[in-house]
Amino acid sequence: MSAEDDLIARYFKPLASHPGALGLADDCAAIAPPAGHDLVLKTDGLIEGVHFFPDDPSDGVARKALRVNLSDLAAKGAQPLGFLLAIALRKGFSESWLAVFTRALGEDAAAYACPLLGGDTDSTPGPISISVMAFGSLPQGTMVRRNGARAGDLLFVSGALGEAALGLAALRGKLPALAADTRERLVGRYRVPQPRTALAEAVRTHASAAIDISDGFAGDLAKLCGASGVTVAIDCERLPLAGDVRALVAAEPGTIETIVTGGEDYEILCTVPPAKADSFRSAASRADVPVTEIGTVEPGDAAPRLAFRGRPLTLVRPSWSHF
Ligand code: ADP
Ligand code: MG
């Protein structure tokens, strides 16, 4: 057995619980989506030095690699089916890094019912690269698109905004001294997202349009509105913020810009026709996911208008872009 085969057998095979993964002993996996269902496909990768710090613990890196993909599936209303993993490691990489990585990945795969189906293992002269390709399914033709929002629909967002962006700012030393528990919570939100898998079915059965917030609330809202040919006015004081985040904004109002543009929230932003709004709220509550109504969709193709404390909020950089 080659060293590569040995790595696959020791670290990845234990995670390949789905019968279609064939114990990672064949060239490909073979799976069938449930009858009458569409496959929903997504890939999102993490590069060392770009998406995570070289000294970040590898269990968090593993969870983030899978969860950022699960967040996209949830925003489309899909349930996870499984995933592929392409990983490139330096020659002489630390085996304990990989052991911790695969243990956490296996825990998440089990927790989100999203088993490892296969993948690829390579060496690289550069930074570690981790690409997850996730597969989900939903009843045929029911994927929630970005382009279905209509004037009069209500805009909802799950959870709370800005925490990952503030966690990253704290890691970069760009925030004032924080209480230890706040700092830990915010950094945790940056390192390990909480995808809203539990909200997927409520989104699928109620939302006219949806997007997951990965690149920043303002930019992702603009993408949803642009795709739907609608606009919206947002009073940022209505955005859901945790108590400690609210306190940071009170102390330094400029923090609101980090919150609405920073990204990595992995919350779901969706529009719901008014007739379905109460049922959506109940479904979200049964799923134990907080949702907040933050505005009403309007006709028009102007960019969304954000205001804070009665003044227009003009953003230097509405969302994250790699280039
Ligand atoms: P091939 O030679 O056809 O490219 P490999 O030897 O790379 O196949 O892989 C053998 C099996 O192990 C395949 O089923 C593949 O999907 C699986 N595999 C390889 N690397 C990984 C990984 N990092 N995670 C999960 N499965 C993997
Ligand atoms: Mg290969």
mmCIF file of C-alpha atoms and ligand atoms in Angstrom:
data_model
loop_
_atom_site.group_PDB
_atom_site.id
_atom_site.type_symbol
_atom_site.label_atom_id
_atom_site.label_comp_id
_atom_site.label_asym_id
_atom_site.label_seq_id
_atom_site.Cartn_x
_atom_site.Cartn_y
_atom_site.Cartn_z
ATOM 1 C CA MET A 1 0.000 0.000 0.000
ATOM 2 C CA SER A 2 1.417 3.423 -0.990
ATOM 3 C CA ALA A 3 1.747 6.156 1.615
ATOM 4 C CA GLU A 4 -1.139 7.956 -0.109
ATOM 5 C CA ASP A 5 -3.383 4.875 0.000
ATOM 6 C CA ASP A 6 -2.399 4.397 3.619
ATOM 7 C CA LEU A 7 -3.454 7.977 4.477
ATOM 8 C CA ILE A 8 -6.782 7.489 2.729
ATOM 9 C CA ALA A 9 -7.423 4.192 4.484
ATOM 10 C CA ARG A 10 -6.450 5.465 7.929
ATOM 11 C CA TYR A 11 -7.924 8.962 7.960
ATOM 12 C CA PHE A 12 -10.676 9.212 5.361
ATOM 13 C CA LYS A 13 -12.163 5.721 5.051
ATOM 14 C CA PRO A 14 -13.596 5.769 8.615
ATOM 15 C CA LEU A 15 -15.707 8.780 7.571
ATOM 16 C CA ALA A 16 -17.057 7.133 4.430
ATOM 17 C CA SER A 17 -20.063 5.531 6.084
ATOM 18 C CA HIS A 18 -22.447 5.876 3.119
ATOM 19 C CA PRO A 19 -22.776 2.558 1.223
ATOM 20 C CA GLY A 20 -22.353 4.507 -2.028
ATOM 21 C CA ALA A 21 -18.849 5.549 -0.956
ATOM 22 C CA LEU A 22 -17.853 1.886 -1.462
ATOM 23 C CA GLY A 23 -15.388 2.154 1.394
ATOM 24 C CA LEU A 24 -13.245 4.483 -0.763
ATOM 25 C CA ALA A 25 -12.035 1.345 -2.511
ATOM 26 C CA ASP A 26 -13.157 2.255 -6.026
ATOM 27 C CA ASP A 27 -12.519 5.123 -8.437
ATOM 28 C CA CYS A 28 -15.838 6.842 -7.817
ATOM 29 C CA ALA A 29 -18.783 6.843 -5.455
ATOM 30 C CA ALA A 30 -22.301 6.169 -6.744
ATOM 31 C CA ILE A 31 -25.400 7.576 -5.103
ATOM 32 C CA ALA A 32 -29.031 8.161 -6.076
ATOM 33 C CA PRO A 33 -30.987 11.155 -4.787
ATOM 34 C CA PRO A 34 -34.366 10.234 -3.244
ATOM 35 C CA ALA A 35 -37.042 9.564 -5.906
ATOM 36 C CA GLY A 36 -38.508 12.763 -7.329
ATOM 37 C CA HIS A 37 -35.690 14.903 -5.958
ATOM 38 C CA ASP A 38 -33.153 17.216 -7.574
ATOM 39 C CA LEU A 39 -29.471 17.207 -6.676
ATOM 40 C CA VAL A 40 -28.229 20.564 -5.356
ATOM 41 C CA LEU A 41 -24.487 21.010 -5.873
ATOM 42 C CA LYS A 42 -21.960 23.317 -4.303
ATOM 43 C CA THR A 43 -18.223 23.645 -3.812
ATOM 44 C CA ASP A 44 -16.355 26.048 -1.604
ATOM 45 C CA GLY A 45 -12.736 25.808 -0.569
ATOM 46 C CA LEU A 46 -10.420 27.058 2.147
ATOM 47 C CA ILE A 47 -6.824 28.091 1.464
ATOM 48 C CA GLU A 48 -4.316 28.421 4.270
ATOM 49 C CA GLY A 49 -3.355 32.068 4.684
ATOM 50 C CA VAL A 50 -6.492 33.238 2.863
ATOM 51 C CA HIS A 51 -9.417 31.635 4.724
ATOM 52 C CA PHE A 52 -7.674 30.443 7.856
ATOM 53 C CA PHE A 53 -4.488 31.242 9.755
ATOM 54 C CA PRO A 54 -1.638 28.707 9.586
ATOM 55 C CA ASP A 55 -1.811 28.260 13.368
ATOM 56 C CA ASP A 56 -5.610 27.879 13.563
ATOM 57 C CA PRO A 57 -6.508 24.562 15.222
ATOM 58 C CA SER A 58 -7.279 22.034 12.483
ATOM 59 C CA ASP A 59 -10.545 20.823 14.038
ATOM 60 C CA GLY A 60 -12.048 24.257 13.442
ATOM 61 C CA VAL A 61 -10.635 24.337 9.903
ATOM 62 C CA ALA A 62 -12.310 21.000 9.150
ATOM 63 C CA ARG A 63 -15.662 22.118 10.524
ATOM 64 C CA LYS A 64 -15.505 25.400 8.615
ATOM 65 C CA ALA A 65 -14.613 23.647 5.342
ATOM 66 C CA LEU A 66 -17.754 21.520 5.503
ATOM 67 C CA ARG A 67 -20.062 24.052 7.132
ATOM 68 C CA VAL A 68 -19.586 26.875 4.623
ATOM 69 C CA ASN A 69 -20.948 24.471 2.004
ATOM 70 C CA LEU A 70 -23.807 23.320 4.249
ATOM 71 C CA SER A 71 -24.784 26.972 4.664
ATOM 72 C CA ASP A 72 -25.255 27.340 0.900
ATOM 73 C CA LEU A 73 -27.335 24.148 0.744
ATOM 74 C CA ALA A 74 -29.530 25.369 3.607
ATOM 75 C CA ALA A 75 -30.122 28.740 1.929
ATOM 76 C CA LYS A 76 -31.426 26.901 -1.136
ATOM 77 C CA GLY A 77 -33.749 24.758 0.988
ATOM 78 C CA ALA A 78 -31.773 21.539 0.419
ATOM 79 C CA GLN A 79 -31.026 18.705 2.848
ATOM 80 C CA PRO A 80 -27.422 17.383 2.830
ATOM 81 C CA LEU A 81 -26.714 14.085 1.045
ATOM 82 C CA GLY A 82 -22.926 13.858 1.253
ATOM 83 C CA PHE A 83 -19.667 15.488 0.184
ATOM 84 C CA LEU A 84 -16.371 15.010 -1.607
ATOM 85 C CA LEU A 85 -13.103 16.346 -0.224
ATOM 86 C CA ALA A 86 -10.046 17.374 -2.251
ATOM 87 C CA ILE A 87 -7.142 18.160 0.043
ATOM 88 C CA ALA A 88 -3.572 19.202 -0.756
ATOM 89 C CA LEU A 89 -0.989 18.954 2.023
ATOM 90 C CA ARG A 90 2.696 19.828 2.101
ATOM 91 C CA LYS A 91 5.153 16.938 1.980
ATOM 92 C CA GLY A 92 6.129 16.253 5.581
ATOM 93 C CA PHE A 93 2.845 17.692 6.928
ATOM 94 C CA SER A 94 2.038 17.005 10.547
ATOM 95 C CA GLU A 95 0.043 13.828 10.960
ATOM 96 C CA SER A 96 -1.466 15.065 14.193
ATOM 97 C CA TRP A 97 -2.848 18.071 12.242
ATOM 98 C CA LEU A 98 -4.581 15.590 9.907
ATOM 99 C CA ALA A 99 -5.767 13.335 12.732
ATOM 100 C CA VAL A 100 -7.436 16.252 14.520
ATOM 101 C CA PHE A 101 -8.817 17.516 11.194
ATOM 102 C CA THR A 102 -10.410 14.206 10.208
ATOM 103 C CA ARG A 103 -11.811 13.505 13.673
ATOM 104 C CA ALA A 104 -13.667 16.842 13.687
ATOM 105 C CA LEU A 105 -14.729 16.392 10.073
ATOM 106 C CA GLY A 106 -16.196 12.997 10.940
ATOM 107 C CA GLU A 107 -18.090 14.451 13.902
ATOM 108 C CA ASP A 108 -19.612 17.154 11.727
ATOM 109 C CA ALA A 109 -20.389 14.733 8.913
ATOM 110 C CA ALA A 110 -22.358 12.650 11.415
ATOM 111 C CA ALA A 111 -24.000 15.639 13.122
ATOM 112 C CA TYR A 112 -25.230 17.104 9.818
ATOM 113 C CA ALA A 113 -26.017 13.702 8.250
ATOM 114 C CA CYS A 114 -23.619 14.523 5.410
ATOM 115 C CA PRO A 115 -21.225 11.574 4.935
ATOM 116 C CA LEU A 116 -17.896 11.682 3.095
ATOM 117 C CA LEU A 117 -18.338 10.057 -0.332
ATOM 118 C CA GLY A 118 -14.853 10.344 -1.801
ATOM 119 C CA GLY A 119 -12.212 12.822 -2.767
ATOM 120 C CA ASP A 120 -8.597 13.359 -3.699
ATOM 121 C CA THR A 121 -5.394 13.643 -1.707
ATOM 122 C CA ASP A 122 -2.436 15.515 -3.169
ATOM 123 C CA SER A 123 0.820 17.113 -2.102
ATOM 124 C CA THR A 124 1.507 20.763 -2.761
ATOM 125 C CA PRO A 125 4.561 23.033 -2.518
ATOM 126 C CA GLY A 126 2.255 25.838 -1.369
ATOM 127 C CA PRO A 127 -0.262 26.478 1.388
ATOM 128 C CA ILE A 128 -2.770 23.807 2.450
ATOM 129 C CA SER A 129 -5.813 23.733 0.177
ATOM 130 C CA ILE A 130 -9.100 22.132 1.205
ATOM 131 C CA SER A 131 -11.990 21.893 -1.245
ATOM 132 C CA VAL A 132 -15.308 20.433 -0.218
ATOM 133 C CA MET A 133 -17.928 19.610 -2.817
ATOM 134 C CA ALA A 134 -21.292 19.163 -1.115
ATOM 135 C CA PHE A 135 -24.422 17.516 -2.483
ATOM 136 C CA GLY A 136 -27.902 18.124 -1.229
ATOM 137 C CA SER A 137 -31.368 17.188 -2.393
ATOM 138 C CA LEU A 138 -34.874 18.594 -2.430
ATOM 139 C CA PRO A 139 -38.184 17.825 -4.157
ATOM 140 C CA GLN A 140 -37.829 18.436 -7.878
ATOM 141 C CA GLY A 141 -38.011 22.062 -8.964
ATOM 142 C CA THR A 142 -38.209 23.563 -5.466
ATOM 143 C CA MET A 143 -34.709 25.022 -5.010
ATOM 144 C CA VAL A 144 -35.052 28.555 -3.641
ATOM 145 C CA ARG A 145 -33.381 30.938 -6.067
ATOM 146 C CA ARG A 146 -31.957 34.412 -5.580
ATOM 147 C CA ASN A 147 -34.238 35.805 -8.235
ATOM 148 C CA GLY A 148 -37.739 35.220 -6.837
ATOM 149 C CA ALA A 149 -38.228 38.274 -4.580
ATOM 150 C CA ARG A 150 -41.275 40.406 -5.425
ATOM 151 C CA ALA A 151 -42.403 43.867 -4.260
ATOM 152 C CA GLY A 152 -44.299 43.523 -1.001
ATOM 153 C CA ASP A 153 -42.380 40.449 0.200
ATOM 154 C CA LEU A 154 -40.938 40.708 3.695
ATOM 155 C CA LEU A 155 -37.175 40.440 4.165
ATOM 156 C CA PHE A 156 -35.972 38.141 6.944
ATOM 157 C CA VAL A 157 -32.527 37.287 8.267
ATOM 158 C CA SER A 158 -31.641 34.384 10.556
ATOM 159 C CA GLY A 159 -29.547 34.565 13.709
ATOM 160 C CA ALA A 160 -27.407 37.625 14.403
ATOM 161 C CA LEU A 161 -25.059 39.594 12.142
ATOM 162 C CA GLY A 162 -21.489 40.786 12.329
ATOM 163 C CA GLU A 163 -20.048 38.370 14.847
ATOM 164 C CA ALA A 164 -17.577 36.552 12.602
ATOM 165 C CA ALA A 165 -16.367 39.830 11.094
ATOM 166 C CA LEU A 166 -15.808 41.260 14.561
ATOM 167 C CA GLY A 167 -14.080 38.042 15.635
ATOM 168 C CA LEU A 168 -11.682 38.394 12.709
ATOM 169 C CA ALA A 169 -11.127 42.077 13.526
ATOM 170 C CA ALA A 170 -10.327 41.067 17.117
ATOM 171 C CA LEU A 171 -7.802 38.471 15.902
ATOM 172 C CA ARG A 172 -6.167 41.164 13.776
ATOM 173 C CA GLY A 173 -5.955 43.503 16.784
ATOM 174 C CA LYS A 174 -8.350 45.968 15.174
ATOM 175 C CA LEU A 175 -10.866 46.128 18.001
ATOM 176 C CA PRO A 176 -10.528 47.774 21.377
ATOM 177 C CA ALA A 177 -9.923 45.435 24.317
ATOM 178 C CA LEU A 178 -12.923 43.126 24.672
ATOM 179 C CA ALA A 179 -14.233 41.230 27.649
ATOM 180 C CA ALA A 180 -12.660 37.762 27.466
ATOM 181 C CA ASP A 181 -15.975 35.948 27.009
ATOM 182 C CA THR A 182 -17.080 38.313 24.211
ATOM 183 C CA ARG A 183 -13.760 37.922 22.419
ATOM 184 C CA GLU A 184 -13.933 34.153 22.689
ATOM 185 C CA ARG A 185 -17.502 34.055 21.399
ATOM 186 C CA LEU A 186 -16.788 36.342 18.429
ATOM 187 C CA VAL A 187 -13.578 34.527 17.448
ATOM 188 C CA GLY A 188 -15.478 31.242 17.748
ATOM 189 C CA ARG A 189 -18.119 32.544 15.335
ATOM 190 C CA TYR A 190 -15.340 33.405 12.849
ATOM 191 C CA ARG A 191 -13.558 30.074 13.187
ATOM 192 C CA VAL A 192 -16.566 27.763 13.308
ATOM 193 C CA PRO A 193 -19.714 28.884 11.470
ATOM 194 C CA GLN A 194 -23.152 27.530 12.461
ATOM 195 C CA PRO A 195 -24.908 26.704 9.187
ATOM 196 C CA ARG A 196 -28.693 27.043 9.357
ATOM 197 C CA THR A 197 -29.420 23.507 8.161
ATOM 198 C CA ALA A 198 -32.364 23.385 10.561
ATOM 199 C CA LEU A 199 -34.015 26.296 8.716
ATOM 200 C CA ALA A 200 -33.705 24.767 5.228
ATOM 201 C CA GLU A 201 -37.179 23.215 5.073
ATOM 202 C CA ALA A 202 -38.866 26.388 6.357
ATOM 203 C CA VAL A 203 -36.999 28.407 3.705
ATOM 204 C CA ARG A 204 -37.902 25.917 0.984
ATOM 205 C CA THR A 205 -41.593 25.959 1.796
ATOM 206 C CA HIS A 206 -41.982 29.713 2.419
ATOM 207 C CA ALA A 207 -39.277 31.860 0.806
ATOM 208 C CA SER A 208 -39.610 33.488 -2.617
ATOM 209 C CA ALA A 209 -35.832 34.133 -2.722
ATOM 210 C CA ALA A 210 -32.848 33.372 -0.497
ATOM 211 C CA ILE A 211 -29.068 33.737 -0.255
ATOM 212 C CA ASP A 212 -26.577 32.752 2.404
ATOM 213 C CA ILE A 213 -24.585 35.651 3.813
ATOM 214 C CA SER A 214 -20.966 34.778 3.246
ATOM 215 C CA ASP A 215 -19.428 37.888 1.667
ATOM 216 C CA GLY A 216 -21.186 40.513 3.799
ATOM 217 C CA PHE A 217 -24.807 41.423 4.497
ATOM 218 C CA ALA A 218 -24.832 44.571 2.320
ATOM 219 C CA GLY A 219 -23.234 42.933 -0.700
ATOM 220 C CA ASP A 220 -25.244 39.720 -0.497
ATOM 221 C CA LEU A 221 -28.470 41.713 -0.083
ATOM 222 C CA ALA A 222 -27.527 43.675 -3.215
ATOM 223 C CA LYS A 223 -26.971 40.372 -5.067
ATOM 224 C CA LEU A 224 -30.412 39.047 -4.079
ATOM 225 C CA CYS A 225 -32.110 42.343 -5.015
ATOM 226 C CA GLY A 226 -30.179 42.587 -8.291
ATOM 227 C CA ALA A 227 -31.097 39.020 -9.272
ATOM 228 C CA SER A 228 -34.770 39.664 -8.459
ATOM 229 C CA GLY A 229 -34.969 43.162 -9.999
ATOM 230 C CA VAL A 230 -36.181 44.714 -6.743
ATOM 231 C CA THR A 231 -34.838 47.046 -4.086
ATOM 232 C CA VAL A 232 -35.248 47.617 -0.348
ATOM 233 C CA ALA A 233 -34.553 50.187 2.351
ATOM 234 C CA ILE A 234 -32.858 48.884 5.498
ATOM 235 C CA ASP A 235 -32.777 50.674 8.829
ATOM 236 C CA CYS A 236 -29.655 49.114 10.329
ATOM 237 C CA GLU A 237 -31.077 49.626 13.789
ATOM 238 C CA ARG A 238 -33.480 46.776 12.992
ATOM 239 C CA LEU A 239 -30.678 44.322 12.230
ATOM 240 C CA PRO A 240 -30.396 41.470 14.736
ATOM 241 C CA LEU A 241 -27.288 42.055 16.861
ATOM 242 C CA ALA A 242 -26.232 40.261 20.037
ATOM 243 C CA GLY A 243 -26.122 42.365 23.202
ATOM 244 C CA ASP A 244 -22.328 42.552 23.324
ATOM 245 C CA VAL A 245 -22.191 43.534 19.628
ATOM 246 C CA ARG A 246 -24.775 46.265 20.266
ATOM 247 C CA ALA A 247 -22.557 47.571 23.051
ATOM 248 C CA LEU A 248 -19.590 47.734 20.647
ATOM 249 C CA VAL A 249 -21.703 49.757 18.186
ATOM 250 C CA ALA A 250 -22.840 52.088 20.971
ATOM 251 C CA ALA A 251 -19.206 52.723 21.906
ATOM 252 C CA GLU A 252 -18.012 53.093 18.307
ATOM 253 C CA PRO A 253 -20.813 53.702 15.748
ATOM 254 C CA GLY A 254 -18.387 53.055 12.851
ATOM 255 C CA THR A 255 -18.489 49.383 13.886
ATOM 256 C CA ILE A 256 -21.794 49.083 11.994
ATOM 257 C CA GLU A 257 -19.826 49.187 8.739
ATOM 258 C CA THR A 258 -17.787 46.123 9.757
ATOM 259 C CA ILE A 259 -21.024 44.367 10.737
ATOM 260 C CA VAL A 260 -22.834 44.930 7.440
ATOM 261 C CA THR A 261 -19.841 44.389 5.125
ATOM 262 C CA GLY A 262 -17.543 41.982 6.986
ATOM 263 C CA GLY A 263 -19.143 38.712 5.969
ATOM 264 C CA GLU A 264 -18.752 35.104 7.067
ATOM 265 C CA ASP A 265 -22.035 35.328 8.948
ATOM 266 C CA TYR A 266 -23.370 32.169 7.271
ATOM 267 C CA GLU A 267 -26.862 33.312 8.113
ATOM 268 C CA ILE A 268 -29.761 33.063 5.656
ATOM 269 C CA LEU A 269 -31.269 36.174 4.111
ATOM 270 C CA CYS A 270 -34.639 35.470 2.507
ATOM 271 C CA THR A 271 -37.820 37.089 1.289
ATOM 272 C CA VAL A 272 -41.247 35.725 2.187
ATOM 273 C CA PRO A 273 -44.635 36.739 0.716
ATOM 274 C CA PRO A 274 -46.676 38.480 3.457
ATOM 275 C CA ALA A 275 -49.373 35.771 3.389
ATOM 276 C CA LYS A 276 -46.762 33.187 4.404
ATOM 277 C CA ALA A 277 -44.893 35.300 6.962
ATOM 278 C CA ASP A 278 -46.649 34.024 10.097
ATOM 279 C CA SER A 279 -46.275 30.422 9.003
ATOM 280 C CA PHE A 280 -42.554 31.073 8.284
ATOM 281 C CA ARG A 281 -42.072 32.545 11.764
ATOM 282 C CA SER A 282 -43.712 29.482 13.345
ATOM 283 C CA ALA A 283 -41.673 27.052 11.236
ATOM 284 C CA ALA A 284 -38.442 28.886 12.161
ATOM 285 C CA SER A 285 -39.406 28.801 15.804
ATOM 286 C CA ARG A 286 -40.109 25.049 15.621
ATOM 287 C CA ALA A 287 -36.663 24.668 14.004
ATOM 288 C CA ASP A 288 -35.250 26.682 16.918
ATOM 289 C CA VAL A 289 -33.648 29.260 14.604
ATOM 290 C CA PRO A 290 -34.291 32.929 15.395
ATOM 291 C CA VAL A 291 -35.427 35.005 12.412
ATOM 292 C CA THR A 292 -35.923 38.780 12.272
ATOM 293 C CA GLU A 293 -37.981 40.795 9.803
ATOM 294 C CA ILE A 294 -35.778 43.669 8.628
ATOM 295 C CA GLY A 295 -37.581 45.313 5.708
ATOM 296 C CA THR A 296 -40.093 45.168 2.857
ATOM 297 C CA VAL A 297 -39.156 44.557 -0.759
ATOM 298 C CA GLU A 298 -39.945 47.443 -3.146
ATOM 299 C CA PRO A 299 -40.144 47.640 -6.923
ATOM 300 C CA GLY A 300 -37.152 49.195 -8.700
ATOM 301 C CA ASP A 301 -33.639 48.306 -9.662
ATOM 302 C CA ALA A 302 -31.767 50.860 -7.526
ATOM 303 C CA ALA A 303 -29.190 49.439 -5.103
ATOM 304 C CA PRO A 304 -30.577 48.692 -1.600
ATOM 305 C CA ARG A 305 -30.465 51.799 0.647
ATOM 306 C CA LEU A 306 -28.998 51.340 4.112
ATOM 307 C CA ALA A 307 -29.513 53.896 6.866
ATOM 308 C CA PHE A 308 -28.174 54.076 10.389
ATOM 309 C CA ARG A 309 -29.336 56.513 13.054
ATOM 310 C CA GLY A 310 -31.361 58.457 10.515
ATOM 311 C CA ARG A 311 -28.496 58.943 8.040
ATOM 312 C CA PRO A 312 -27.703 57.095 4.834
ATOM 313 C CA LEU A 313 -24.909 54.591 5.361
ATOM 314 C CA THR A 314 -22.452 54.816 2.492
ATOM 315 C CA LEU A 315 -20.120 51.879 2.334
ATOM 316 C CA VAL A 316 -16.586 52.061 1.012
ATOM 317 C CA ARG A 317 -16.552 48.345 0.224
ATOM 318 C CA PRO A 318 -19.984 46.670 0.425
ATOM 319 C CA SER A 319 -18.695 43.129 0.323
ATOM 320 C CA TRP A 320 -15.665 40.914 0.306
ATOM 321 C CA SER A 321 -14.025 40.208 -3.047
ATOM 322 C CA HIS A 322 -10.906 38.136 -3.641
ATOM 323 C CA PHE A 323 -9.805 40.352 -6.541
HETATM 324 P P1 ADP B 1 -7.569 7.716 -8.320
HETATM 325 O O1 ADP B 1 -6.248 7.055 -8.393
HETATM 326 O O2 ADP B 1 -8.646 7.105 -9.134
HETATM 327 O O3 ADP B 1 -7.492 9.216 -8.427
HETATM 328 P P2 ADP B 1 -7.294 7.748 -5.525
HETATM 329 O O4 ADP B 1 -6.257 6.731 -5.293
HETATM 330 O O5 ADP B 1 -6.898 9.193 -5.516
HETATM 331 O O6 ADP B 1 -8.085 7.412 -6.850
HETATM 332 O O7 ADP B 1 -8.446 7.571 -4.470
HETATM 333 C C1 ADP B 1 -8.929 6.298 -4.129
HETATM 334 C C2 ADP B 1 -10.238 6.424 -3.426
HETATM 335 O O8 ADP B 1 -10.060 7.202 -2.262
HETATM 336 C C3 ADP B 1 -11.307 7.104 -4.262
HETATM 337 O O9 ADP B 1 -12.534 6.475 -3.960
HETATM 338 C C4 ADP B 1 -11.322 8.514 -3.731
HETATM 339 O O10 ADP B 1 -12.613 9.094 -3.863
HETATM 340 C C5 ADP B 1 -10.931 8.318 -2.275
HETATM 341 N N1 ADP B 1 -10.207 9.483 -1.706
HETATM 342 C C6 ADP B 1 -8.975 9.938 -2.001
HETATM 343 N N2 ADP B 1 -8.652 11.018 -1.255
HETATM 344 C C7 ADP B 1 -9.707 11.255 -0.450
HETATM 345 C C8 ADP B 1 -10.023 12.226 0.527
HETATM 346 N N3 ADP B 1 -9.170 13.204 0.861
HETATM 347 N N4 ADP B 1 -11.209 12.155 1.135
HETATM 348 C C9 ADP B 1 -12.098 11.192 0.798
HETATM 349 N N5 ADP B 1 -11.885 10.253 -0.101
HETATM 350 C C10 ADP B 1 -10.703 10.264 -0.738
HETATM 351 MG MG MG B 2 -6.056 10.709 -6.972
#
